[in-house]
mmCIF file of C-alpha atoms in Angstrom:
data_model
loop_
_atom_site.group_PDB
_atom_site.id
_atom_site.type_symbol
_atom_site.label_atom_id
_atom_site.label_comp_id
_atom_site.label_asym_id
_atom_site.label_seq_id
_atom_site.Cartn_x
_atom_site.Cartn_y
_atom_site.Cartn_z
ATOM 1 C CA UNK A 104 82.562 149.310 29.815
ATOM 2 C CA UNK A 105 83.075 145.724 29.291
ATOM 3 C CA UNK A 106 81.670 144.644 32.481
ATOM 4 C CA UNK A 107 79.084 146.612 32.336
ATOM 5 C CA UNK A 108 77.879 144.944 29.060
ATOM 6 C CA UNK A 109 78.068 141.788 30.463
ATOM 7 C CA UNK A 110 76.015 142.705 33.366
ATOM 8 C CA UNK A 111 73.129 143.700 30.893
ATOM 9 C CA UNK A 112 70.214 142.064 30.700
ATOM 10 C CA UNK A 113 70.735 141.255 26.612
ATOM 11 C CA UNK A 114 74.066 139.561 28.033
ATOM 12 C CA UNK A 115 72.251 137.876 30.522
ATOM 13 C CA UNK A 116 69.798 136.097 27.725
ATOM 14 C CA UNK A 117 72.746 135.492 24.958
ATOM 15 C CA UNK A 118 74.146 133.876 27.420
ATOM 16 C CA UNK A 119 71.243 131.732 29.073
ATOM 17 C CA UNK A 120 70.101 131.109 25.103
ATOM 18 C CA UNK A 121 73.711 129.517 24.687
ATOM 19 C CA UNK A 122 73.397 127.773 27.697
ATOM 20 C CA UNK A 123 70.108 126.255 26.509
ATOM 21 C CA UNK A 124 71.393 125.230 22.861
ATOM 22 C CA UNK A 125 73.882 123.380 24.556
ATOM 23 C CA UNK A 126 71.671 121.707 26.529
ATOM 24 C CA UNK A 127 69.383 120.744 23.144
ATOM 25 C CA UNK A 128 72.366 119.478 21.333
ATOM 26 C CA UNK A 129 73.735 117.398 24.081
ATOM 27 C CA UNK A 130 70.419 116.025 24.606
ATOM 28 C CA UNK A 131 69.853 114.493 20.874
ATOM 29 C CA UNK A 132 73.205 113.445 21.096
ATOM 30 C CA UNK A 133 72.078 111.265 24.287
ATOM 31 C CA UNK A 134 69.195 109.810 22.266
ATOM 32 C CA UNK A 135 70.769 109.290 19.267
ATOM 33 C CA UNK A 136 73.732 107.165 21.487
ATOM 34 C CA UNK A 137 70.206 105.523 22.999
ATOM 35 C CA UNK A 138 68.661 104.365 19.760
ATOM 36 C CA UNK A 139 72.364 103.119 18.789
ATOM 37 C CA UNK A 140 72.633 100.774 21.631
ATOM 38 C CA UNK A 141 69.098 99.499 21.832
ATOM 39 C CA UNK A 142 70.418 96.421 19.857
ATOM 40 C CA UNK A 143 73.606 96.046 21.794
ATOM 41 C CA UNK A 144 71.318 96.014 24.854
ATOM 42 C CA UNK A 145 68.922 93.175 23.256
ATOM 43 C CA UNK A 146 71.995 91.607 22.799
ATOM 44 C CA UNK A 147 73.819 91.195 25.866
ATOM 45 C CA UNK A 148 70.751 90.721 27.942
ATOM 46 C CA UNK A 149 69.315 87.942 25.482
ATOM 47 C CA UNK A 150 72.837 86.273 25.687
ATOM 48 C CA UNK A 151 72.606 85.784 29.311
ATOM 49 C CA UNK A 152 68.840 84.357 29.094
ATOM 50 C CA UNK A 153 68.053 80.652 29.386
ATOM 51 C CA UNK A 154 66.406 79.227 26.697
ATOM 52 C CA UNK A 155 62.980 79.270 28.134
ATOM 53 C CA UNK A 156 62.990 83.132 28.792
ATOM 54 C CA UNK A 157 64.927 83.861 25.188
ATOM 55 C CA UNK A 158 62.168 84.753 23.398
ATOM 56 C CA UNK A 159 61.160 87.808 21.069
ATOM 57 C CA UNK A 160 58.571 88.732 23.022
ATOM 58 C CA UNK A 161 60.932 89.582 25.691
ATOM 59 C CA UNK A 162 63.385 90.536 24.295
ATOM 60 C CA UNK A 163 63.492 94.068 26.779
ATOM 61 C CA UNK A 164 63.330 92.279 29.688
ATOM 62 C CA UNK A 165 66.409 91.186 32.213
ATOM 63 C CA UNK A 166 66.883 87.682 32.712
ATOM 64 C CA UNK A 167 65.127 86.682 35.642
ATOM 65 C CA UNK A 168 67.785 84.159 35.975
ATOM 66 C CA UNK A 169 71.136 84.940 34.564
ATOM 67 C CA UNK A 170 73.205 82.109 32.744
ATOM 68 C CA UNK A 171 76.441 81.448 30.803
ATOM 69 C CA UNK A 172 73.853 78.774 28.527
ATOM 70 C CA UNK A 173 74.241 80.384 25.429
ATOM 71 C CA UNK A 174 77.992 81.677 25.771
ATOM 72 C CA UNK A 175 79.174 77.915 26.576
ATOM 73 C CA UNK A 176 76.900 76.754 23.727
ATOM 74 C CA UNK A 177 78.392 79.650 20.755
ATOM 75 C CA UNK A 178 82.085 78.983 21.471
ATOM 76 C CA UNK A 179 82.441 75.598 20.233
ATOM 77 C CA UNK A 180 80.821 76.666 17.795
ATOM 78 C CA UNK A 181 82.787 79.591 16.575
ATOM 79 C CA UNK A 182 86.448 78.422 17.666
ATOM 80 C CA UNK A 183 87.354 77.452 14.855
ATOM 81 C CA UNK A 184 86.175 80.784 12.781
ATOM 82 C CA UNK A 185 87.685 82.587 15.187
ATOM 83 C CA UNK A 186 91.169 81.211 15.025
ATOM 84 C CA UNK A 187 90.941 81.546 11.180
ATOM 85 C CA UNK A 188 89.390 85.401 11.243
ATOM 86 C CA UNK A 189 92.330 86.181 13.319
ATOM 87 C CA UNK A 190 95.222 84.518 11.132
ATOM 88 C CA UNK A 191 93.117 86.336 7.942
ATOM 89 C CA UNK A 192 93.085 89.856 9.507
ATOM 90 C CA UNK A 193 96.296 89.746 11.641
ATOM 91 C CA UNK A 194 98.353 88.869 8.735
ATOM 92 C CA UNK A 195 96.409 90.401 5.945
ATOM 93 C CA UNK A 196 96.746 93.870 7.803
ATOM 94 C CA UNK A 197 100.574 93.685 8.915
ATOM 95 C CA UNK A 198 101.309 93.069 4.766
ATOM 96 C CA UNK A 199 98.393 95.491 3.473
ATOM 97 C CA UNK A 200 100.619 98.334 6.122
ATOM 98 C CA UNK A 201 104.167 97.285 5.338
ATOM 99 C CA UNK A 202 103.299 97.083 1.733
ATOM 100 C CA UNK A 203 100.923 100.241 1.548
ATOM 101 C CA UNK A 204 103.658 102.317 3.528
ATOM 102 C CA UNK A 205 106.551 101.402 0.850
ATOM 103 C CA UNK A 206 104.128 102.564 -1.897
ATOM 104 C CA UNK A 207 103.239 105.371 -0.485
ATOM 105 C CA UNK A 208 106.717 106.441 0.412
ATOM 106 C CA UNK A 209 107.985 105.918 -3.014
ATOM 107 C CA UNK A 210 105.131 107.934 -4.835
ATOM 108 C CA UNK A 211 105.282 111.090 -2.627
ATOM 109 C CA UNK A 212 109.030 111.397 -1.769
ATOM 110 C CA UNK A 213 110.791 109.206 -3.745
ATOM 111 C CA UNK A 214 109.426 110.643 -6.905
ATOM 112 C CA UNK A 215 110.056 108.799 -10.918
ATOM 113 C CA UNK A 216 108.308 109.366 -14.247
ATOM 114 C CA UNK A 217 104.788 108.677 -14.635
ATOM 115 C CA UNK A 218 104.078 108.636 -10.474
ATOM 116 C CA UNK A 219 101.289 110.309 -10.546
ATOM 117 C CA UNK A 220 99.789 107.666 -13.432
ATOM 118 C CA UNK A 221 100.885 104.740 -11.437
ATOM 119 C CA UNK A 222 98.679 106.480 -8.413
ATOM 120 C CA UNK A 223 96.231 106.696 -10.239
ATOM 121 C CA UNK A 224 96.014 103.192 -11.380
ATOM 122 C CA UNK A 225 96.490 101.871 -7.842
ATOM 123 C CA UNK A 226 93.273 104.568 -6.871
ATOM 124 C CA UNK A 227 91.301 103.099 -9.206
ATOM 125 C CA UNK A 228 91.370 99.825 -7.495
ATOM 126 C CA UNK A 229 89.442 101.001 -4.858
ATOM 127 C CA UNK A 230 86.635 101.193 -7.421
ATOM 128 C CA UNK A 231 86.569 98.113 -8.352
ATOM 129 C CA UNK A 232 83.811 95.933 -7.553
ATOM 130 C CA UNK A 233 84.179 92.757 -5.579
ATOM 131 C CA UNK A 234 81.858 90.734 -7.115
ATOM 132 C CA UNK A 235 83.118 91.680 -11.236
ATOM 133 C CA UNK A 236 86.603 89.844 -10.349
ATOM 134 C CA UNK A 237 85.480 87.162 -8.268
ATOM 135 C CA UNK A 238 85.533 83.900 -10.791
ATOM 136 C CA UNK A 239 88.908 85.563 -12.297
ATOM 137 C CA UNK A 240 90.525 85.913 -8.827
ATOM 138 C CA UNK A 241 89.399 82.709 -8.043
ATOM 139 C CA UNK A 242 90.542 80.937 -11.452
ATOM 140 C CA UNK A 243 93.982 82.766 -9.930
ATOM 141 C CA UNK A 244 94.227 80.987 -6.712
ATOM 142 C CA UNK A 245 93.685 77.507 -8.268
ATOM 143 C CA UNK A 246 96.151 77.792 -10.001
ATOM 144 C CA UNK A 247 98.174 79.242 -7.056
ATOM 145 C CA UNK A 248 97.091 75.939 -5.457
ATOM 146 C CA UNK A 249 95.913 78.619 -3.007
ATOM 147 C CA UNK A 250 92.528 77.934 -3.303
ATOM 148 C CA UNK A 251 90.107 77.401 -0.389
ATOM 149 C CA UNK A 252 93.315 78.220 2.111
ATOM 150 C CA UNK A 253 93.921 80.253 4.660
ATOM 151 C CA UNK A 254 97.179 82.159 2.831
ATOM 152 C CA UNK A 255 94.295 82.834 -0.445
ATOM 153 C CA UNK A 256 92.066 84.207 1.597
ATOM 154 C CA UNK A 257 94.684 86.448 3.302
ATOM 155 C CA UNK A 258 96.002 87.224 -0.670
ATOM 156 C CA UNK A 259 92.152 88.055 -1.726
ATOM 157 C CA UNK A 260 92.776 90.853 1.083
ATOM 158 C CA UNK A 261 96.035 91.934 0.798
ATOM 159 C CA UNK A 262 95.347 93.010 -3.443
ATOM 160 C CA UNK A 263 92.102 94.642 -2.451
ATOM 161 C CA UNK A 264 93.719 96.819 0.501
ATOM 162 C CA UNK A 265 96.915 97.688 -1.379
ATOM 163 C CA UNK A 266 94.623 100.653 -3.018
ATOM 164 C CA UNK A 267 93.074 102.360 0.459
ATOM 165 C CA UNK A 268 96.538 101.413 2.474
ATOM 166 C CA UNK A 269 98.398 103.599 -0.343
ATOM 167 C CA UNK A 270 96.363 106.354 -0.707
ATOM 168 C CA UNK A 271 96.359 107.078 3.194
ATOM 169 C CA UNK A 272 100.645 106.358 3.850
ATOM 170 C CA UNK A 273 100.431 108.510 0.701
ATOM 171 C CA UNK A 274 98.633 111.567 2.149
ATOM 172 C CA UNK A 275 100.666 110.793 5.445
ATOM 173 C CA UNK A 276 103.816 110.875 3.802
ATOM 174 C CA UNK A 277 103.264 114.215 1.983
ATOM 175 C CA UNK A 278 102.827 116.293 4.862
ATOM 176 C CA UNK A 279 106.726 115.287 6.175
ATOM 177 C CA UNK A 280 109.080 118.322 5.171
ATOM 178 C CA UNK A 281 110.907 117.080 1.752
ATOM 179 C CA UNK A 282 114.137 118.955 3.763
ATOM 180 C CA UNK A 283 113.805 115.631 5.941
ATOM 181 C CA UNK A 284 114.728 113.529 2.810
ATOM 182 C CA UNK A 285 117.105 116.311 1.164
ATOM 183 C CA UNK A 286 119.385 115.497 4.396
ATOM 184 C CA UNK A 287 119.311 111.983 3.968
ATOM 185 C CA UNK A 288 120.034 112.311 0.870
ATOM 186 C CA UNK A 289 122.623 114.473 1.342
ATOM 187 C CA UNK A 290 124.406 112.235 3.451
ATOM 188 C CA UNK A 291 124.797 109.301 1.415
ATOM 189 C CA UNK A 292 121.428 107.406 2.520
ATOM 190 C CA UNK A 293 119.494 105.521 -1.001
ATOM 191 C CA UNK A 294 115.837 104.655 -0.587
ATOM 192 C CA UNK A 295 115.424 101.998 1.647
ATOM 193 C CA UNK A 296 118.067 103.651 4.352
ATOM 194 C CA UNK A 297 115.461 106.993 4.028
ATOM 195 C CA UNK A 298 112.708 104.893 4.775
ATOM 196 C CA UNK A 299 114.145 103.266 7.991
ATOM 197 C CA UNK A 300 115.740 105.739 9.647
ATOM 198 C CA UNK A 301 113.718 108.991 8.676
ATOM 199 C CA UNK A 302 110.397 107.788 7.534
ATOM 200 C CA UNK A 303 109.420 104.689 8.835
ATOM 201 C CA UNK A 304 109.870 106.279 12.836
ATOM 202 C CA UNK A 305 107.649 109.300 12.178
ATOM 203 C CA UNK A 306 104.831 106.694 10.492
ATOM 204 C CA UNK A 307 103.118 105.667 13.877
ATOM 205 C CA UNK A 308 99.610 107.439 13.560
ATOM 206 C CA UNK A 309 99.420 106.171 9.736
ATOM 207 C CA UNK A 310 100.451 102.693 10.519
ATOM 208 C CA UNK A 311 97.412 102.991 13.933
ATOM 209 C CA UNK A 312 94.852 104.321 10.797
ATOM 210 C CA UNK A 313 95.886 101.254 8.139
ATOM 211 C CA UNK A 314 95.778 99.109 10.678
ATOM 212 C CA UNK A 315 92.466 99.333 12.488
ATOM 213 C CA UNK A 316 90.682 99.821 8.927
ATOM 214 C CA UNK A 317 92.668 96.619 7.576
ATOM 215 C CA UNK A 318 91.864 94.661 10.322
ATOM 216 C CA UNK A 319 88.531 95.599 10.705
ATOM 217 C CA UNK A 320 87.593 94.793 6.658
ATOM 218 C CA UNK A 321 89.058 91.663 6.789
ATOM 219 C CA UNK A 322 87.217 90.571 10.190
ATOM 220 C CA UNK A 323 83.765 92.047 8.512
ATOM 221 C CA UNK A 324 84.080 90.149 5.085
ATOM 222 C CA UNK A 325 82.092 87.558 4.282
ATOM 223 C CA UNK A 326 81.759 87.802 0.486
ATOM 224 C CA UNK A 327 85.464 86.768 -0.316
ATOM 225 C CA UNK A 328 84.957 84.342 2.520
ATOM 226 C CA UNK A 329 81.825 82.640 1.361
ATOM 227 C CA UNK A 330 83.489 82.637 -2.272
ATOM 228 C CA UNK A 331 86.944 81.360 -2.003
ATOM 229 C CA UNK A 332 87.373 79.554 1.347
ATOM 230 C CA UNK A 333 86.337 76.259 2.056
ATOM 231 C CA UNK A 334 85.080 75.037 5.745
ATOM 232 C CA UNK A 335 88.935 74.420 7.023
ATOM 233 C CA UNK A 336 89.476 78.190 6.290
ATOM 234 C CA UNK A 337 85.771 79.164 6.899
ATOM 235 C CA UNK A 338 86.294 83.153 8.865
ATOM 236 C CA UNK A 339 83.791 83.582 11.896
ATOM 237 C CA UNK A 340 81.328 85.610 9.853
ATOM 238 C CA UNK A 341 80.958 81.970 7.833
ATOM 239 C CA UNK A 342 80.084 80.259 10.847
ATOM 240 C CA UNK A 343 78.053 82.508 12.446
ATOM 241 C CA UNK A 344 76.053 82.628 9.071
ATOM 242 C CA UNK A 345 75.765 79.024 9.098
ATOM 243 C CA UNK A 346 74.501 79.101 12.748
ATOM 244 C CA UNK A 347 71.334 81.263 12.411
ATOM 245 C CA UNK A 348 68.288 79.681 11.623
ATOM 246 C CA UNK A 349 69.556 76.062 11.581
ATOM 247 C CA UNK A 350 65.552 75.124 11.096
ATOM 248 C CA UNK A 351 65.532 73.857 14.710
ATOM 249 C CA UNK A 352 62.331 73.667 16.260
ATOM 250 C CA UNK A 353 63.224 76.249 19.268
ATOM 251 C CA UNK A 354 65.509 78.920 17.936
ATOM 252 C CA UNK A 355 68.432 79.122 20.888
ATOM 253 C CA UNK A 356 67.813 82.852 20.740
ATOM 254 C CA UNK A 357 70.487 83.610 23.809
ATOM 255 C CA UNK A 358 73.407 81.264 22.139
ATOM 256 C CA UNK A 359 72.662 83.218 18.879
ATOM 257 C CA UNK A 360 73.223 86.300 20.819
ATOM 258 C CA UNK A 361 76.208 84.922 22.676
ATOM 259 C CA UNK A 362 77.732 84.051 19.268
ATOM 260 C CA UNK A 363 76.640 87.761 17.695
ATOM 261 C CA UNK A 364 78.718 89.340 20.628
ATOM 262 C CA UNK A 365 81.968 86.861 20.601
ATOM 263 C CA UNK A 366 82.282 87.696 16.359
ATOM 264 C CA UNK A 367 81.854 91.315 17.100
ATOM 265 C CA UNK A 368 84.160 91.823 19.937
ATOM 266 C CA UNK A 369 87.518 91.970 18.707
ATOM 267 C CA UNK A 370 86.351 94.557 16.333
ATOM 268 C CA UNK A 371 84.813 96.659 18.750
ATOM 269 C CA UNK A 372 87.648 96.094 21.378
ATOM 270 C CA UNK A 373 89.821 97.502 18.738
ATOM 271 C CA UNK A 374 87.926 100.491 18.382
ATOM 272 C CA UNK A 375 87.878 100.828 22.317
ATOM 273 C CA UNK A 376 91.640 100.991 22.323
ATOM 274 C CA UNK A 377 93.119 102.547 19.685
ATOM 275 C CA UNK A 378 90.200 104.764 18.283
ATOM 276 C CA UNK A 379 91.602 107.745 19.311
ATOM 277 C CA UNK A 380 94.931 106.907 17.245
ATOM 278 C CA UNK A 381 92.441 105.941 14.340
ATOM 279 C CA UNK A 382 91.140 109.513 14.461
ATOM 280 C CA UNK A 383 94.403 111.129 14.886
ATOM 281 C CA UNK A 384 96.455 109.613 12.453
ATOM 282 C CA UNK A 385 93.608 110.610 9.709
ATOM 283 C CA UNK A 386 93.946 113.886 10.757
ATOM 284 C CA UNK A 387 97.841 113.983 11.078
ATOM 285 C CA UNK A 388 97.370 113.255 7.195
ATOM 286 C CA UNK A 389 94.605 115.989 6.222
ATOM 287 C CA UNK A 390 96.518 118.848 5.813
ATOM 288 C CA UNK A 391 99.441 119.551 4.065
ATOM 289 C CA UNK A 392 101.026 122.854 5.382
#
């Protein structure tokens, strides 16, 4: 009798209507991946235009002749902010993790009185505005004598990720069997031996999710930048600022473009490569079974 219903001619149609839903879905997902990379095509092409032929006006075309101008002309330009973005978000997000990991370790295994008030404090960080502790954090880092460095601008970061990094080793953390740390316990092993040798080795996918968020906030920022840094710790979202629009009399158009991609592509190779362990490890911490 099955078969026979699927040979029907109602089968038939719920089965070429499926077939055709498909087809609609897949299609606005095409255009809405199209309208996403019109400006990453504007872009590249642009970047690989000679002056003459950078212009707005043509700004679809291809470059009838194709040149590294504009590349060669944006990395002196952003070497500098580039070395400094990396030294910001490399260290800021190895300290934000280590840090973030610890905490959450400590309030969802490790339990003490008043946890879930001390989580709650550290939450509402997250809701603090930048801009409403600015002059205070930056009274702070003079006298730190960190002011205008590299190391306050890293600090700046590290406070403000503390919050997000906690909340998702936190979640992570929860979903390990408590019978994990019982053993440990069990045999002898006090906090910090726990954390190495059970926790810390089953922490991959939360470590891939702090990570790639830390990194990518602290490559994007240009408020705490423009605020507390100075030009010797300038990141490359500074200098690519102070790039555009110099008043010149022809806009280089295709360096601008050039510089646009080189300040965007560590992000974006970072997303390329470990995305999928960005989406995993917030999943591996969703559910608590």
């Amino acid at each position: 009798m099955t078969a026979a219903t699927h040979s029907t001619p109602y089968g038939t149609r719920a089965r070429h209507r499926a077939r055709a839903l498909q087809t609609v879905k897949f299609a606005i997902l095409l255009a809405f991946v199209a309208v996403f990379l019109i400006p990453v095509y504007v872009l590249v092409v642009t970047s690989f235009k000679p002056l003459a032929e950078a212009d707005p006006s043509r700004a679809w075309n291809l470059p009838a002749h194709w040149t590294l101008e504009g590349w060669r002309a944006a990395w002196p330009q952003l070497s500098q902010g580039l070395w400094n973005s990396t030294r910001i978000s490399v260290t800021g997000s190895l300290i934000s993790a280590v840090l973030g990991s610890l905490n959450g370790f400590v309030l969802s295994k490790w339990r003490f009185p008043y946890a879930d008030v001390v989580f709650t404090l550290f939450l509402f960080g997250m809701f603090i505005p930048y801009q409403s502790v600015m002059i205070p954090l930056a009274g702070l880092l003079v006298h730190a004598h960190l002011a205008g460095t590299i190391s306050g601008l890293v600090l700046a970061h590290v406070v403000y990720g503390i919050p997000i990094c906690t909340l998702i080793f936190r979640n992570y953390y929860a979903t390990i069997p408590d019978e994990l740390i019982e053993a440990a316990r069990v045999d002898g092993a006090g906090m910090l031996r726990t954390y190495r040798s059970v926790v810390l080795p089953l922490s991959g996918p939360s470590f891939a999710v702090v990570l790639i968020w830390q990194f990518t906030s602290s490559w994007n920022d240009f408020l705490f930048a423009v605020f507390l840094g100075t030009p010797s710790s300038w990141p490359v979202t500074v200098w690519l600022n102070n790039t555009a629009g110099s008043g010149a009399a022809a806009v280089p158009y295709s360096q601008q473009m050039a510089e646009a991609l080189l300040a965007s592509l560590p992000t974006l190779l970072v997303y390329i490569l470990l995305g999928r362990f960005f989406m995993r490890g917030l999943l591996a911490g969703a559910l608590k079974g």
